[in-house]
Amino acid sequence: MAGPWRLHKIQPEANAYRFYSLHVSPGVFGDWALVKEWGRIGSPGTLRNEWFNTEAEAIAAALALKAKKERGGYQAVL
């Protein structure tokens, strides 16, 4: 497994307290899931899985999404 990566974006002036969480885990059929969860800090988030054929593909997608979120103002906390 890869990750987990947890990102926060905190902007008190906009009342924005957001989190984004990523991790890669194996599926039961030899595939790999990029598990994404996001929402307001302190609340249960929205959870989505994106499936890949290999672990390397899933990790590459996770790192690309992490970089995109960091460009958007999120900061790594883990």
Coordinates of N, CA and C in Angstrom, one line a residue:
M1 N 0.8 -1.2 0.0 CA 0.0 0.0 0.0 C 0.9 1.2 0.0
A2 N 0.3 2.3 -0.6 CA 1.1 3.6 -0.6 C 0.2 4.6 0.1
G3 N 0.9 5.6 0.5 CA 0.2 6.7 1.3 C 0.1 6.3 2.7
P4 N -0.7 6.8 3.5 CA -1.7 7.8 3.1 C -1.2 9.2 3.0
W5 N -1.8 10.0 2.2 CA -1.5 11.4 2.1 C -2.7 12.2 2.6
R6 N -2.5 13.1 3.5 CA -3.6 14.0 4.0 C -3.2 15.4 3.8
L7 N -4.1 16.2 3.2 CA -3.9 17.6 2.8 C -5.0 18.4 3.5
H8 N -4.6 19.6 3.9 CA -5.6 20.5 4.5 C -5.5 21.9 3.7
K9 N -6.6 22.5 3.6 CA -6.6 23.9 3.1 C -7.5 24.7 4.0
I10 N -6.8 25.6 4.8 CA -7.5 26.4 5.8 C -7.5 27.8 5.4
Q11 N -8.6 28.4 5.3 CA -8.8 29.9 4.9 C -9.9 30.4 5.8
P12 N -9.5 30.9 7.1 CA -10.5 31.4 8.0 C -11.3 32.5 7.5
E13 N -10.7 33.4 6.7 CA -11.4 34.6 6.2 C -12.6 34.1 5.3
A14 N -12.5 33.0 4.7 CA -13.5 32.4 3.8 C -14.3 31.3 4.4
N15 N -14.1 31.1 5.7 CA -14.7 30.0 6.5 C -14.5 28.7 5.8
A16 N -13.3 28.5 5.2 CA -13.0 27.3 4.5 C -12.0 26.4 5.3
Y17 N -12.4 25.3 5.7 CA -11.6 24.3 6.4 C -11.7 23.0 5.8
R18 N -10.9 22.7 4.7 CA -11.1 21.6 3.9 C -10.0 20.5 4.1
F19 N -10.3 19.3 3.8 CA -9.3 18.2 3.8 C -9.4 17.4 2.6
Y20 N -8.4 16.8 2.2 CA -8.3 15.8 1.1 C -7.4 14.7 1.5
S21 N -7.9 13.5 1.4 CA -7.1 12.3 1.8 C -7.0 11.3 0.7
L22 N -5.8 10.8 0.5 CA -5.5 9.8 -0.6 C -4.8 8.6 0.0
H23 N -5.1 7.4 -0.5 CA -4.3 6.2 -0.3 C -4.5 5.2 -1.4
V24 N -3.6 4.3 -1.6 CA -3.6 3.3 -2.6 C -3.7 1.9 -1.8
S25 N -4.7 1.1 -2.3 CA -4.8 -0.2 -1.6 C -5.2 -1.3 -2.7
P26 N -4.9 -2.5 -2.4 CA -5.2 -3.6 -3.4 C -6.6 -3.9 -3.4
G27 N -7.1 -4.3 -4.6 CA -8.5 -4.9 -4.7 C -8.5 -6.4 -4.6
V28 N -9.6 -7.0 -4.6 CA -9.7 -8.5 -4.5 C -9.4 -9.2 -5.8
F29 N -9.4 -8.5 -6.9 CA -9.2 -9.2 -8.2 C -7.9 -8.8 -8.9
G30 N -6.9 -8.4 -8.1 CA -5.6 -8.1 -8.6 C -5.5 -6.7 -9.1
D31 N -6.5 -5.9 -8.9 CA -6.5 -4.5 -9.3 C -6.1 -3.6 -8.1
W32 N -6.0 -2.3 -8.3 CA -5.5 -1.4 -7.3 C -6.5 -0.2 -7.3
A33 N -6.8 0.2 -6.1 CA -7.7 1.4 -5.9 C -7.0 2.6 -5.4
L34 N -7.2 3.7 -6.0 CA -6.9 5.0 -5.4 C -8.1 5.5 -4.6
V35 N -8.0 5.5 -3.3 CA -9.1 5.9 -2.5 C -9.0 7.4 -2.1
K36 N -10.0 8.1 -2.5 CA -10.0 9.6 -2.3 C -11.1 10.0 -1.3
E37 N -10.8 10.8 -0.4 CA -11.9 11.3 0.5 C -11.6 12.8 0.7
W38 N -12.7 13.5 0.7 CA -12.6 15.0 0.8 C -13.8 15.5 1.5
G39 N -13.6 16.7 2.1 CA -14.8 17.4 2.8 C -14.3 18.4 3.7
R40 N -15.2 18.8 4.6 CA -14.8 19.8 5.7 C -14.2 19.1 6.8
I41 N -13.1 19.7 7.4 CA -12.4 19.2 8.5 C -13.4 19.0 9.7
G42 N -13.4 17.8 10.3 CA -14.3 17.5 11.4 C -15.6 16.8 11.0
S43 N -15.8 16.7 9.7 CA -17.0 16.0 9.2 C -16.6 14.8 8.4
P44 N -17.5 13.8 8.3 CA -17.3 12.7 7.4 C -17.2 13.2 6.0
G45 N -16.3 12.7 5.2 CA -16.1 13.2 3.9 C -16.8 12.4 2.8
T46 N -16.7 12.8 1.6 CA -17.2 12.1 0.5 C -16.0 11.1 0.1
L47 N -16.4 9.9 -0.2 CA -15.4 8.8 -0.5 C -15.6 8.3 -1.9
R48 N -14.5 8.2 -2.7 CA -14.6 7.7 -4.0 C -13.4 6.8 -4.3
N49 N -13.6 5.7 -5.0 CA -12.5 4.9 -5.5 C -12.3 5.0 -7.0
E50 N -11.0 5.0 -7.4 CA -10.7 5.0 -8.8 C -9.8 3.8 -9.0
W51 N -10.1 2.9 -9.9 CA -9.5 1.6 -10.1 C -8.4 1.7 -11.2
F52 N -7.3 0.9 -10.9 CA -6.2 0.8 -11.9 C -5.7 -0.6 -12.0
N53 N -5.1 -1.0 -13.1 CA -4.6 -2.3 -13.3 C -3.3 -2.6 -12.5
T54 N -2.5 -1.6 -12.2 CA -1.3 -1.9 -11.5 C -1.1 -0.9 -10.3
E55 N -0.3 -1.3 -9.4 CA -0.1 -0.4 -8.2 C 0.7 0.8 -8.7
A56 N 1.6 0.7 -9.6 CA 2.4 1.8 -10.1 C 1.5 2.9 -10.7
E57 N 0.5 2.4 -11.5 CA -0.5 3.4 -12.1 C -1.3 4.1 -11.0
A58 N -1.7 3.4 -10.0 CA -2.5 4.0 -8.9 C -1.6 5.0 -8.2
I59 N -0.4 4.7 -7.9 CA 0.5 5.6 -7.1 C 0.8 6.8 -8.0
A60 N 1.0 6.6 -9.3 CA 1.3 7.8 -10.2 C 0.1 8.7 -10.2
A61 N -1.1 8.2 -10.2 CA -2.3 9.0 -10.2 C -2.5 9.7 -8.9
A62 N -2.2 9.1 -7.8 CA -2.3 9.7 -6.5 C -1.3 10.9 -6.4
L63 N -0.1 10.6 -6.8 CA 1.0 11.7 -6.7 C 0.6 12.9 -7.6
A64 N 0.0 12.6 -8.8 CA -0.4 13.7 -9.7 C -1.5 14.5 -9.1
L65 N -2.5 13.8 -8.5 CA -3.6 14.5 -7.8 C -3.1 15.3 -6.6
K66 N -2.2 14.7 -5.8 CA -1.6 15.4 -4.7 C -0.9 16.7 -5.1
A67 N -0.2 16.6 -6.2 CA 0.5 17.8 -6.7 C -0.5 18.9 -7.2
K68 N -1.6 18.4 -7.8 CA -2.6 19.4 -8.3 C -3.2 20.1 -7.1
K69 N -3.6 19.3 -6.0 CA -4.2 19.9 -4.8 C -3.2 20.9 -4.2
E70 N -1.9 20.6 -4.1 CA -0.9 21.5 -3.5 C -0.8 22.8 -4.3
R71 N -0.9 22.7 -5.6 CA -0.9 23.9 -6.4 C -2.2 24.7 -6.2
G72 N -3.2 24.1 -5.7 CA -4.5 24.8 -5.4 C -4.5 25.3 -4.0
G73 N -3.5 25.2 -3.2 CA -3.4 25.8 -1.9 C -3.5 24.8 -0.7
Y74 N -3.7 23.5 -1.0 CA -3.7 22.5 0.0 C -2.2 22.2 0.5
Q75 N -2.1 21.9 1.8 CA -0.8 21.6 2.4 C -0.8 20.2 3.0
A76 N 0.3 19.5 2.8 CA 0.4 18.1 3.4 C 0.5 18.2 4.9
V77 N -0.2 17.4 5.6 CA -0.2 17.3 7.0 C 0.3 16.0 7.5
L78 N 0.5 15.0 6.7 CA 1.0 13.7 7.0 C 2.2 13.4 6.2

